[in-house]
CSV table of C-alpha atoms in Angstrom, one decimal:
chain,number,residue,atom,x,y,z
A,31,MET,CA,270.8,82.9,-58.4
A,32,ALA,CA,273.1,84.4,-61.0
A,33,THR,CA,272.1,84.5,-64.6
A,34,VAL,CA,274.5,83.1,-67.2
A,35,CYS,CA,276.0,85.7,-69.5
A,36,LYS,CA,275.5,84.8,-73.2
A,37,HIS,CA,278.3,87.1,-74.2
A,38,PRO,CA,276.2,89.3,-76.5
A,39,ARG,CA,279.1,91.8,-77.1
A,40,VAL,CA,282.8,90.7,-77.4
A,41,ARG,CA,286.0,92.3,-78.5
A,42,ILE,CA,289.3,90.8,-79.5
A,43,VAL,CA,291.9,91.4,-76.8
A,44,SER,CA,294.9,89.4,-78.1
A,45,ARG,CA,296.1,87.3,-81.0
A,46,HIS,CA,298.7,84.6,-80.5
A,47,ASP,CA,299.7,82.4,-83.5
A,48,ASP,CA,296.4,81.2,-84.9
A,49,ILE,CA,294.4,81.9,-81.7
A,50,GLU,CA,292.3,85.0,-81.0
A,51,PHE,CA,291.3,85.8,-77.4
A,52,VAL,CA,288.1,87.7,-76.9
A,53,GLU,CA,286.6,89.5,-73.9
A,54,CYS,CA,282.9,89.8,-73.1
A,55,LEU,CA,282.1,93.4,-72.7
A,56,GLU,CA,279.2,92.5,-70.4
A,57,CYS,CA,280.8,90.1,-67.8
A,58,GLY,CA,284.5,90.5,-68.5
A,59,GLU,CA,285.2,86.8,-69.2
A,60,VAL,CA,288.1,86.2,-71.5
A,61,PHE,CA,288.2,83.1,-73.7
A,62,ASP,CA,289.5,82.0,-77.1
A,63,SER,CA,287.3,82.8,-80.1
A,64,GLU,CA,286.9,79.1,-81.1
A,65,GLU,CA,285.3,78.5,-77.7
A,66,PHE,CA,283.0,81.4,-78.3
A,67,ARG,CA,281.9,79.8,-81.7
A,68,ASP,CA,281.3,76.5,-79.9
A,69,MET,CA,279.0,78.2,-77.4
A,70,GLU,CA,277.0,79.8,-80.3
A,71,ILE,CA,276.7,76.5,-82.1
A,72,GLU,CA,275.6,74.7,-78.9
A,73,GLU,CA,273.0,77.4,-78.2
A,74,THR,CA,271.6,77.1,-81.7
A,75,VAL,CA,271.3,73.3,-81.5
A,76,GLN,CA,269.5,73.6,-78.2
A,77,ALA,CA,267.1,76.2,-79.6
A,78,GLU,CA,266.3,74.0,-82.6
A,79,GLN,CA,265.7,71.0,-80.4
A,80,ALA,CA,263.3,73.0,-78.2
A,81,ASP,CA,261.4,74.2,-81.4
A,82,SER,CA,261.1,70.6,-82.6
A,83,ASP,CA,259.7,69.5,-79.2
A,84,SER,CA,256.9,72.0,-79.3
């Protein structure tokens, strides 16, 4: 089973209007930077919930 990349290292590959596109240097996935921020927020919330359940 493949592990999910948490995109620990990214670089900006393009800017168009107000959108920045970033590429993960580990898995090569390209996505907009706003989506990357959403992933970080979701991960933080999940970690906080796990800590409060313990």
